[in-house]
GROMACS .gro file of C-alpha atoms in nm:
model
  421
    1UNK     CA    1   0.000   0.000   0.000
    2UNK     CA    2   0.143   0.336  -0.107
    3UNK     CA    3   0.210   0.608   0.204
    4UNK     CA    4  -0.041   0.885   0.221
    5UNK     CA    5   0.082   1.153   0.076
    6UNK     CA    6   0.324   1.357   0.296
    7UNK     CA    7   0.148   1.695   0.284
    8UNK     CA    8  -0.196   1.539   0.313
    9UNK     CA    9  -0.059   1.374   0.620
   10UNK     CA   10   0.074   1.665   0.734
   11UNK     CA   11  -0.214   1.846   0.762
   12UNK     CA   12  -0.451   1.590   0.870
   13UNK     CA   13  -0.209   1.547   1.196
   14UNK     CA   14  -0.147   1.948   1.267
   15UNK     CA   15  -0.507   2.034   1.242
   16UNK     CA   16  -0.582   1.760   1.534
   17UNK     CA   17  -0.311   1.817   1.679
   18UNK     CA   18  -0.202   2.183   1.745
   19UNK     CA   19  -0.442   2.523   1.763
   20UNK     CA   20  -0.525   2.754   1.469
   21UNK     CA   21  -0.256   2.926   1.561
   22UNK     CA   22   0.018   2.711   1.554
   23UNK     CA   23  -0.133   2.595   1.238
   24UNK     CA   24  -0.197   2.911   1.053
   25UNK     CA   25   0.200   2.970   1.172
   26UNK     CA   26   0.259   2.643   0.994
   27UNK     CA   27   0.145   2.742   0.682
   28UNK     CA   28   0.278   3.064   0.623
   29UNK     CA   29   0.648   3.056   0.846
   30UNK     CA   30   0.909   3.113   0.549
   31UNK     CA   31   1.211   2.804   0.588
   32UNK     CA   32   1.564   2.830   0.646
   33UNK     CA   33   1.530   3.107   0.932
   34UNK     CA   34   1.769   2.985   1.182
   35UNK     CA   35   1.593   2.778   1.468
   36UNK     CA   36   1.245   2.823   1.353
   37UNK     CA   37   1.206   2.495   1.136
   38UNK     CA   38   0.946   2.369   1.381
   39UNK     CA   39   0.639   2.424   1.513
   40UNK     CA   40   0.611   2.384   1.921
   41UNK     CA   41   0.455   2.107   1.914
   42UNK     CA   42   0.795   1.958   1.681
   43UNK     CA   43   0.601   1.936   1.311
   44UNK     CA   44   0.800   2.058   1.047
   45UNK     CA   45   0.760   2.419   0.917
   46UNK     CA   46   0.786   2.422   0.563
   47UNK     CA   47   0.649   2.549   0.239
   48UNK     CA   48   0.306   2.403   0.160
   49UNK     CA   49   0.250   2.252  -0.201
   50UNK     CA   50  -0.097   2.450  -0.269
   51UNK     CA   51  -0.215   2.593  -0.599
   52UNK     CA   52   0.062   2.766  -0.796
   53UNK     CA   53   0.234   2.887  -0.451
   54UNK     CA   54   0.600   2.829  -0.552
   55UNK     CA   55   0.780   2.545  -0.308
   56UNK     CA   56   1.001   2.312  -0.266
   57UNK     CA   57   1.296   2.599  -0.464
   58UNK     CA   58   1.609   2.446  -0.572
   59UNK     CA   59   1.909   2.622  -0.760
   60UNK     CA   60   2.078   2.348  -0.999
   61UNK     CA   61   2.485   2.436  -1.143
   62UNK     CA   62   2.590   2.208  -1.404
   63UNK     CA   63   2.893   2.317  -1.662
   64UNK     CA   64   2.938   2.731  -1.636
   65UNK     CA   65   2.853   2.826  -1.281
   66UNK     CA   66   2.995   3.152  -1.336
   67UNK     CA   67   2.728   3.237  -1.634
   68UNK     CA   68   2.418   3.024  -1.582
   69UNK     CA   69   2.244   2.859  -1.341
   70UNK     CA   70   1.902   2.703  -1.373
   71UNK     CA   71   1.603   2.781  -1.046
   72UNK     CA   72   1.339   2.508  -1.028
   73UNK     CA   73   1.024   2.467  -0.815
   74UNK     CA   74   0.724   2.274  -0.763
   75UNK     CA   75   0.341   2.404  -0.763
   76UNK     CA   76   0.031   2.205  -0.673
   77UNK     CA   77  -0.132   2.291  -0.984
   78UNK     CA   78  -0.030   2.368  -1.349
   79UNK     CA   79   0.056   2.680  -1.364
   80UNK     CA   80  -0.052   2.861  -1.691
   81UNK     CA   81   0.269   3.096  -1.682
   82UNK     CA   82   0.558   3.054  -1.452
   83UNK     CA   83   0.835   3.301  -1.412
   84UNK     CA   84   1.162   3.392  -1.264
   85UNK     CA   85   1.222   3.750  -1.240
   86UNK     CA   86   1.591   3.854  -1.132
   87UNK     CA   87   1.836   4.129  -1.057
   88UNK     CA   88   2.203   4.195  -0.978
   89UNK     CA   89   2.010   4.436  -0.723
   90UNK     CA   90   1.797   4.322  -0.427
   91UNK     CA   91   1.428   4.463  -0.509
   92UNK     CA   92   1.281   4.320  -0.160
   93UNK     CA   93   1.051   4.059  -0.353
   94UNK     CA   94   0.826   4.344  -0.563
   95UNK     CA   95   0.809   4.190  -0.901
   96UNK     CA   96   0.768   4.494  -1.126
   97UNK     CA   97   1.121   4.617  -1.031
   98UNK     CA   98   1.350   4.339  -1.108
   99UNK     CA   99   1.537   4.399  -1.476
  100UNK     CA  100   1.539   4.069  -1.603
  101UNK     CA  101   1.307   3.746  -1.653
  102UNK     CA  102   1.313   3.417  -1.800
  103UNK     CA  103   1.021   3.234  -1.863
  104UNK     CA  104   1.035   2.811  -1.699
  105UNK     CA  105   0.899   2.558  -1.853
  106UNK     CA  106   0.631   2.341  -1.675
  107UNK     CA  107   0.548   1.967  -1.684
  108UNK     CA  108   0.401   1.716  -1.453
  109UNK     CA  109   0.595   1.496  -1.234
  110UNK     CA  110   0.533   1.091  -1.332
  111UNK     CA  111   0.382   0.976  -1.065
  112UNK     CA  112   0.031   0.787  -1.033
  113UNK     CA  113  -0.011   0.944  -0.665
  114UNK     CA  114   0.148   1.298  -0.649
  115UNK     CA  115   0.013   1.520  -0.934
  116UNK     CA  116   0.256   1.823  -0.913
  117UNK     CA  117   0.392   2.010  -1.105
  118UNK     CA  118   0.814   2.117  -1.208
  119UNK     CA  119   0.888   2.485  -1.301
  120UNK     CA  120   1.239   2.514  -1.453
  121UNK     CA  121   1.423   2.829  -1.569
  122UNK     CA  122   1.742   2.845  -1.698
  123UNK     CA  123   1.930   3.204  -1.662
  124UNK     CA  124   2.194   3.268  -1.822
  125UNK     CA  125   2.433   3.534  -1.941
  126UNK     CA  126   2.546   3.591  -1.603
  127UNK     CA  127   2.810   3.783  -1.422
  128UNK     CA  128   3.089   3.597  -1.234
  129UNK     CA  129   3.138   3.607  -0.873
  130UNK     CA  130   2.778   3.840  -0.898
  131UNK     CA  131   2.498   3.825  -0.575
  132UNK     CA  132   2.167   3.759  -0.805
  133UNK     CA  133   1.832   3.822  -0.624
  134UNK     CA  134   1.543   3.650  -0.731
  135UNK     CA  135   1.205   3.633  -0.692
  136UNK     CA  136   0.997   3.313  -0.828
  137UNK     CA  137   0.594   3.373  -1.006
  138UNK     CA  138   0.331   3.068  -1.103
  139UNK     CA  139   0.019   3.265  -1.234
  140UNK     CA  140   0.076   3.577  -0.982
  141UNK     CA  141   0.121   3.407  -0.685
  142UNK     CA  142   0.519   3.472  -0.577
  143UNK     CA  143   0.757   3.352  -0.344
  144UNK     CA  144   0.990   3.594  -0.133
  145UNK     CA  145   1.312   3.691  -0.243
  146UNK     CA  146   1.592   3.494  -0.256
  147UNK     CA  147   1.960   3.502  -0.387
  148UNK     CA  148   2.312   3.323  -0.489
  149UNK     CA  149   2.619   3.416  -0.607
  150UNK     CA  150   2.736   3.248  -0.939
  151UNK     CA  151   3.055   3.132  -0.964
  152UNK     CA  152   3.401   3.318  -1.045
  153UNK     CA  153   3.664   3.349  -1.341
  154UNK     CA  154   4.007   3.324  -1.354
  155UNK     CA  155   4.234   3.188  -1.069
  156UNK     CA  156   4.018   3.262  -0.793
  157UNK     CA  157   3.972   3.116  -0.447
  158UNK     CA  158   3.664   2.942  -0.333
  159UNK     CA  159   3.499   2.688  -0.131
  160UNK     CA  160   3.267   2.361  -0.236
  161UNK     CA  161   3.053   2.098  -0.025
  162UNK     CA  162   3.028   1.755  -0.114
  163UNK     CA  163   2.815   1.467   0.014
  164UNK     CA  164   2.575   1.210  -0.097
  165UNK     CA  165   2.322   0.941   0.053
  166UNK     CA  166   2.068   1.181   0.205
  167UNK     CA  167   1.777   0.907   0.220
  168UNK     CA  168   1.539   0.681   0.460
  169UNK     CA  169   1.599   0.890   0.755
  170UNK     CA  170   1.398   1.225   0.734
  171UNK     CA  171   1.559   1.353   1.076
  172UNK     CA  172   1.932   1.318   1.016
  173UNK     CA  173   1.857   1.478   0.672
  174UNK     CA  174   1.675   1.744   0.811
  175UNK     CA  175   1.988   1.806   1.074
  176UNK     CA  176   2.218   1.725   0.825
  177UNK     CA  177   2.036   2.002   0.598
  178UNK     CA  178   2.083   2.215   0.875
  179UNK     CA  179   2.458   2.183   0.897
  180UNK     CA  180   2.528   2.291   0.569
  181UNK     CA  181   2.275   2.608   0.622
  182UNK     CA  182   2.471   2.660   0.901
  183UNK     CA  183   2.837   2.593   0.720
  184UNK     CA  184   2.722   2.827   0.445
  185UNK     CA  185   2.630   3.119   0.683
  186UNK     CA  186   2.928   3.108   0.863
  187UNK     CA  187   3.144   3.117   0.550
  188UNK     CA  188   3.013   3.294   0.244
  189UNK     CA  189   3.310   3.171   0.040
  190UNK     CA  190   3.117   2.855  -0.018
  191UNK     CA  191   2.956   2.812  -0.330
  192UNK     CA  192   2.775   2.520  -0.388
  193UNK     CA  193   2.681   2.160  -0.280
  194UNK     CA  194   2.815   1.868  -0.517
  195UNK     CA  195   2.590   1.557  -0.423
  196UNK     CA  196   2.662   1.229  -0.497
  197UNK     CA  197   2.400   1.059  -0.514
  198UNK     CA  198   2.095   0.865  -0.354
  199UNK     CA  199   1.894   1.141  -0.246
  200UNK     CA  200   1.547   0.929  -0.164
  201UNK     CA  201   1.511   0.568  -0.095
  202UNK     CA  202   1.286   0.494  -0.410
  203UNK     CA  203   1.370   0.743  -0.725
  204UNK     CA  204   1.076   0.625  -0.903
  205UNK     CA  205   0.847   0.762  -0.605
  206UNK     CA  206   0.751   1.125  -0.589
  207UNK     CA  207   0.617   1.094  -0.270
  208UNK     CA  208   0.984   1.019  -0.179
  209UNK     CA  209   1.092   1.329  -0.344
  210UNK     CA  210   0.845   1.535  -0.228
  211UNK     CA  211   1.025   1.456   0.120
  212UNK     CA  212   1.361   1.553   0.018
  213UNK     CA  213   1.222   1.848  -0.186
  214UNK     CA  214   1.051   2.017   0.100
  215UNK     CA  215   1.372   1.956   0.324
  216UNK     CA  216   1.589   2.049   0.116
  217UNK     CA  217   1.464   2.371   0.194
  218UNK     CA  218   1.632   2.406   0.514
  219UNK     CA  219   1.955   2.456   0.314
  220UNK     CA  220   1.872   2.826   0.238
  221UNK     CA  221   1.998   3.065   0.516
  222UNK     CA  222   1.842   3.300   0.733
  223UNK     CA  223   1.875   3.617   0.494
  224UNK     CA  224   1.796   3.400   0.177
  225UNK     CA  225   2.080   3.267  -0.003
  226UNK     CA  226   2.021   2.950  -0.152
  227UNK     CA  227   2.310   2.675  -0.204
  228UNK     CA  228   2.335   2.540  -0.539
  229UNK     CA  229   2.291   2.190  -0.625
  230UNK     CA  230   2.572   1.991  -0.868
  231UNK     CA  231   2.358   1.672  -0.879
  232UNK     CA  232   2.507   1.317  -0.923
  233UNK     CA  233   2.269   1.060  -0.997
  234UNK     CA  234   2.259   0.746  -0.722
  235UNK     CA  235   2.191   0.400  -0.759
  236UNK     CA  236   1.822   0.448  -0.599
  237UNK     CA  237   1.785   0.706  -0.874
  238UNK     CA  238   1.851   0.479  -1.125
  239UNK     CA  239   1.512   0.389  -1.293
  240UNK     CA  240   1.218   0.632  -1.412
  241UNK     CA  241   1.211   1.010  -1.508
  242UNK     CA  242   1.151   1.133  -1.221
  243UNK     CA  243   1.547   1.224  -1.165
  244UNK     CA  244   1.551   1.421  -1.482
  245UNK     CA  245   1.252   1.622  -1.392
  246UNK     CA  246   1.359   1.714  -1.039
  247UNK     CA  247   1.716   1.834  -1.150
  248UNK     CA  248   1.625   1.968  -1.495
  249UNK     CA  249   1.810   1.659  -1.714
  250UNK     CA  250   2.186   1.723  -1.579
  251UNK     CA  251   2.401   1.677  -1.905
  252UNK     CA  252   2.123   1.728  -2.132
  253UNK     CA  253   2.260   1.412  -2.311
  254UNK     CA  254   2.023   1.143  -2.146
  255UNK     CA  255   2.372   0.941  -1.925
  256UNK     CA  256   2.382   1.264  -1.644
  257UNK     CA  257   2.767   1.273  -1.685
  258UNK     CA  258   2.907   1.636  -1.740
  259UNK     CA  259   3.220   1.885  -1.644
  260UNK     CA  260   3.188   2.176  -1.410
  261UNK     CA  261   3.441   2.416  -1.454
  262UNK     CA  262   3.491   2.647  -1.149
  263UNK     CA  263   3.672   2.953  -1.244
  264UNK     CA  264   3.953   2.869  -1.493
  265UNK     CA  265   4.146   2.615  -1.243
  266UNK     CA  266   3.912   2.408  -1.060
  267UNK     CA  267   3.768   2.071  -1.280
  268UNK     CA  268   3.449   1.865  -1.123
  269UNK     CA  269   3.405   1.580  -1.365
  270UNK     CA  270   3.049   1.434  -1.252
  271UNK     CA  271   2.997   1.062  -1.361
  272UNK     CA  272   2.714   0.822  -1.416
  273UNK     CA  273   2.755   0.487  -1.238
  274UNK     CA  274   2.452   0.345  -1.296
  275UNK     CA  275   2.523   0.293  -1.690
  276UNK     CA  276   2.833   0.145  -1.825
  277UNK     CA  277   3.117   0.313  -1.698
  278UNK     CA  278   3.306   0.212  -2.028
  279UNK     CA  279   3.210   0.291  -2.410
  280UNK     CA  280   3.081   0.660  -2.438
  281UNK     CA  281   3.123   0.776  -2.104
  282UNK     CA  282   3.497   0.638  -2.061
  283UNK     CA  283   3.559   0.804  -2.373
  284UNK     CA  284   3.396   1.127  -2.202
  285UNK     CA  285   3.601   1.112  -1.930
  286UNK     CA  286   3.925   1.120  -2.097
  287UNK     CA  287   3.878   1.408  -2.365
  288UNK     CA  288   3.736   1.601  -2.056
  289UNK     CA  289   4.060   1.519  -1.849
  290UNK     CA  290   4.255   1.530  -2.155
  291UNK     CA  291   4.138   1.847  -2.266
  292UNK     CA  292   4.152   2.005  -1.919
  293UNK     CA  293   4.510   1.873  -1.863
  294UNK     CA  294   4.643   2.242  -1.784
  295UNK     CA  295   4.366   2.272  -1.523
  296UNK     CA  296   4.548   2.318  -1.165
  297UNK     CA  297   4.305   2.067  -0.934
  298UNK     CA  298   4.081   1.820  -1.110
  299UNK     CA  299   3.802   1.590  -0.907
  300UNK     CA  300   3.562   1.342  -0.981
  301UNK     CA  301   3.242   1.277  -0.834
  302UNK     CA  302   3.011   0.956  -0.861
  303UNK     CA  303   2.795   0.683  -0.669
  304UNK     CA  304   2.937   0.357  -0.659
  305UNK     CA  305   3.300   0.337  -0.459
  306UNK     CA  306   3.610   0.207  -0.648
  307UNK     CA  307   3.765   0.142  -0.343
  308UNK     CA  308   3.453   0.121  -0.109
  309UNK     CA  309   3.449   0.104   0.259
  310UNK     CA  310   3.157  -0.122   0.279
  311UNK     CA  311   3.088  -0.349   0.002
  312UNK     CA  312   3.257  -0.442  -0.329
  313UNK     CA  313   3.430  -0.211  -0.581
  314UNK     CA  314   3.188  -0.036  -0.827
  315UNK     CA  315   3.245  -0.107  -1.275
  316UNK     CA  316   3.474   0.240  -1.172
  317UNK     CA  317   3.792   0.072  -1.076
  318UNK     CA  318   3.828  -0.115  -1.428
  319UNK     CA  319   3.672   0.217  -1.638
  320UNK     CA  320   3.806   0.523  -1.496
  321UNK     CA  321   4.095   0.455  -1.227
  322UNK     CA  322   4.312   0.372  -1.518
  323UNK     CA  323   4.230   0.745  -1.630
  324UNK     CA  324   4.210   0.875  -1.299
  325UNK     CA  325   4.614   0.792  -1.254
  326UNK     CA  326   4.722   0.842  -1.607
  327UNK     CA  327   4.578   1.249  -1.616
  328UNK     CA  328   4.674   1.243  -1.262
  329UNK     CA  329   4.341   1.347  -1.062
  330UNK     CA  330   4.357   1.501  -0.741
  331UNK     CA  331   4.040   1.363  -0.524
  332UNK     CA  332   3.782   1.089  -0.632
  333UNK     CA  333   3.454   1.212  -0.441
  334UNK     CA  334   3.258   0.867  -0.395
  335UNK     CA  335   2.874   0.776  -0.205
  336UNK     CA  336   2.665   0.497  -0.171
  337UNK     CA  337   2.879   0.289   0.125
  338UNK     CA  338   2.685   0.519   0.433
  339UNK     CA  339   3.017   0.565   0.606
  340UNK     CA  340   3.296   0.776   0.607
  341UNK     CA  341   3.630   0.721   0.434
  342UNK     CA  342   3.973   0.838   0.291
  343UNK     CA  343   4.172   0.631   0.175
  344UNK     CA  344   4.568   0.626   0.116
  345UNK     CA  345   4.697   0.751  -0.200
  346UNK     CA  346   4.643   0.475  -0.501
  347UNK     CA  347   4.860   0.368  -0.797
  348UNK     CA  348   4.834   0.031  -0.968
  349UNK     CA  349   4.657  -0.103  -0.697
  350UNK     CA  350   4.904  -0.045  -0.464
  351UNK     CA  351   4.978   0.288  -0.215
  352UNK     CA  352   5.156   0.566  -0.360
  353UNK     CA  353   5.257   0.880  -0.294
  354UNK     CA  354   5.165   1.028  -0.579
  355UNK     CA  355   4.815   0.825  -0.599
  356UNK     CA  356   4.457   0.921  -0.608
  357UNK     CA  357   4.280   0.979  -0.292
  358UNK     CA  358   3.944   0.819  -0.272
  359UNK     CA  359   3.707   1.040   0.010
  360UNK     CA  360   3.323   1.023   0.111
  361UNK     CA  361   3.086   0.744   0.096
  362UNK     CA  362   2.794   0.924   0.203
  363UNK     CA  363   2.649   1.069   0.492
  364UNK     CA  364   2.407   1.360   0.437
  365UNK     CA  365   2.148   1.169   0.671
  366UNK     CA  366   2.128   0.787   0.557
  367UNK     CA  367   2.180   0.531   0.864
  368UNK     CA  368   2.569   0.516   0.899
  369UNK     CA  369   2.694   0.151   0.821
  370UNK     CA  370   3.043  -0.003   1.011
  371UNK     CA  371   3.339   0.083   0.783
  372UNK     CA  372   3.540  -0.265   0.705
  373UNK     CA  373   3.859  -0.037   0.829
  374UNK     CA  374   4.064  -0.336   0.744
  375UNK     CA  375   4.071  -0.310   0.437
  376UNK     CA  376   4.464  -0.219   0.253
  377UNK     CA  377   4.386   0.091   0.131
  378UNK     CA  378   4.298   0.231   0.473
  379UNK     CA  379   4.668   0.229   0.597
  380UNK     CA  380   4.722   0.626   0.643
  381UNK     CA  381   4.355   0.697   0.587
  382UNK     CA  382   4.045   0.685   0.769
  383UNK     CA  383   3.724   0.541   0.803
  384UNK     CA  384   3.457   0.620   1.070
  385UNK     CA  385   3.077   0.555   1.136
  386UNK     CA  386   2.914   0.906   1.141
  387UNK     CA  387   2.705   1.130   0.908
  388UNK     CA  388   2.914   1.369   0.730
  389UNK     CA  389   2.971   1.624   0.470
  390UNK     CA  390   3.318   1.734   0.303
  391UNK     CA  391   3.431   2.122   0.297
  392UNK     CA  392   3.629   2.178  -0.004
  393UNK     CA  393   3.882   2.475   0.064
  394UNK     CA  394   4.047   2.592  -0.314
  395UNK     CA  395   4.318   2.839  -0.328
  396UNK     CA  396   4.655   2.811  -0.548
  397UNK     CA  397   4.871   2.645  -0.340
  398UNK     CA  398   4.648   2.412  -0.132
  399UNK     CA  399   4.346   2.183  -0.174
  400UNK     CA  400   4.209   2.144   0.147
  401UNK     CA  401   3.921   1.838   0.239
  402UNK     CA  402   3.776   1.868   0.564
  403UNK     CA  403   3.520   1.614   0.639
  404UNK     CA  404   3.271   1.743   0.891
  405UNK     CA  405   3.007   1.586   1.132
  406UNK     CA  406   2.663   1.640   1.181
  407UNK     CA  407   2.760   1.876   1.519
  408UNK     CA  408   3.004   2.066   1.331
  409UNK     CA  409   3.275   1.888   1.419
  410UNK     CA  410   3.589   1.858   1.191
  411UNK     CA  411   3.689   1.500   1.168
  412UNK     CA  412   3.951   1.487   0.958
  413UNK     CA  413   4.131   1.693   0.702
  414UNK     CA  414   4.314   1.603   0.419
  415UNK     CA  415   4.568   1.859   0.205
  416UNK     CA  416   4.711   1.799  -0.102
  417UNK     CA  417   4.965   2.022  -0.346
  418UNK     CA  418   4.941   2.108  -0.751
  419UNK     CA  419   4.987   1.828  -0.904
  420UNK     CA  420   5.249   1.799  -1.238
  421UNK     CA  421   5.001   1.733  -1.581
   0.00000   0.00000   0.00000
């Protein structure tokens, strides 16, 4: 039998149990202001999926951060025109004084059971390292105003999160959510969140996604600024459309494998391991890492482990480490184990100094696993049970890893130098 749906459920349970008040204050509380993401009674305050209300926002980066970006969001009902109106300029959410617009295209999610609605526009033409304010319209009715920065040119300094595995448990996403929020408000220098992968326990479910959606919401901070999304696609993602329609087709090639380039000397290769690693996206790989061999640090990020902490090693090891060590990448960001990991530097099969460095395995809420910290390729690395996301600190000398727990905590921290290409 298929769960009722979540915002049905929702309401059914705050109208018995809480007053009109707490209810009304339910409805209409705007997310991501510091501590108030719950009622007092502990229900979740969030956007509500009515009519052509814009909810459930989300700000997607895929191959020119620094000149386009594309803002999605869900409505209740189809929407007959849906908007996003924008400005280098904060306007304080009235819609008649932002300079430009771009008209989103609207379809319906596939899904027998929730019968929403996606809202996708793509800006572009964009300044670098430019605050854009933004205001989102579905037939009149508006969100408030939010904002981003897009991402820089030339050799500039910056700061990325990574993570993946952000499904089954609702709370430690939700607190995991929170962390980043909380990472991104205390350092503006970061710019966006790479995921990994396995966002929802069933990909072909929207009521699932509706979940994540609505928390994902806690990622925007207190004055507005919403963290961009570089989406990997997960094993739990792996069948249906519904992928495609939350994240706007990353790629735009139907196999979600694509380069982000990050001002001129940062290279985020994002891979596909649910489809065969060899053939066309092999061949992907190395013209990207080929072409991009005078870019300074180069990373990868993908589901399945090479050289897991958990279970066995993902069609990657046999495609793309061979690649990985002949253009000489820097980091390997991997999910999908529910643990956290670094491993030693890897050549051949063997530790090296002047290896690749395998780090993540996911833990942006999923039910942490016990790392099998035996394993060779653990000697001068580290594994650990404990939800997780990794700070990513660029600058020209240093790339710094720092993998961070759910209280803020720094766990571990791994540096590495410019590599010779």
């Amino acid at each position: 039998m298929k769960r009722l749906n979540s915002h049905r459920a929702a309401l059914i349970v705050t109208a018995i149990a809480v007053s009109a008040a707490v209810l009304i204050g339910a409805l209409t509380a705007p997310p991501g202001l510091g501590a108030a993401d719950r009622n007092p009674d502990g229900s979740y305050v969030g956007t509500r999926v009515e009519g052509t209300t814009p909810a459930q926002w989300r700000l997607i980066w895929e191959e020119d951060p620094a000149h386009a970006a594309t803002v999605s969001w869900t409505t209740a009902e189809q929407p007959k025109k849906s908007t996003l109106v924008y400005d280098s300029e904060a306007r304080q959410g009235d819609v008649t004084k932002y300079r430009f617009h771009a008209d989103a295209t609207v379809g319906q999610y596939t899904d027998d059971e929730v019968r929403t609605w996606y809202n996708h526009a793509e800006i572009s033409g964009l300044k670098a390292s430019t605050t854009y304010w933004f205001v989102m319209v579905s037939d009149g009715a508006a969100s408030r105003e939010f904002h981003f920065v897009t991402g820089p040119e030339g050799d500039a300094d910056f700061k990325l999160l990574y993570g993946g595995d952000s499904r089954s448990d609702r709370d430690a996403r939700r607190t995991m959510n929170r962390r980043m929020r909380a990472l991104l408000e205390e350092d503006p220098e970061i710019l966006a969140l790479a995921h990994g992968g396995d966002y929802v326990a069933n990909g072909e479910e929207m009521e699932d996604w509706d979940e994540w959606l609505t928390d994902h919401e806690l990622t925007v901070t207190a004055d507005g600024r919403m963290l961009p999304v570089i989406p990997g696609r997960g094993n739990h993602e792996a069948g249906g459309p519904l992928y495609d329609q939350i994240f706007n087709t990353p790629g735009k090639k139907g196999g979600n494998f694509y380069r982000t380039l990050i001002g001129e000397q940062f290279l985020l290769v994002t891979l596909n391991s649910n489809i065969s690693a060899g053939g066309d996206q092999a061949d992907f790989l190395e013209t990207i890492l080929k072409d991009n061999s005078g870019v300074r640090w180069q990373c990868a990020n993908y589901h399945r482990p090479a050289y897991p902490a958990v279970k066995s090693p993902g069609s990657a090891l046999e495609h793309w480490v061979p690649l990985f060590e002949k253009y000489n990448l820097d980091v390997a960001f991997e999910s999908d184990g529910h643990t956290l990991k670094r491993t030693c530097p890897i050549r051949a099969g063997k530790k090296a100094d002047d290896g690749v460095v395998y780090i993540g395995e996911g833990g942006l809420g999923v039910k942490q696993r016990t790392p099998k910290d035996d394993r060779w390729y653990f000697e001068g690395g580290v594994t650990a049970s404990t939800l997780h996301v990794q700070k990513l600190t660029v600058t020209k000398s240093m790339l710094t890893v720092e993998s961070i727990t759910d209280a803020g905590k720094v766990y571990d921290t791994f540096e590495t130098k410019p590599r010779k290409r």
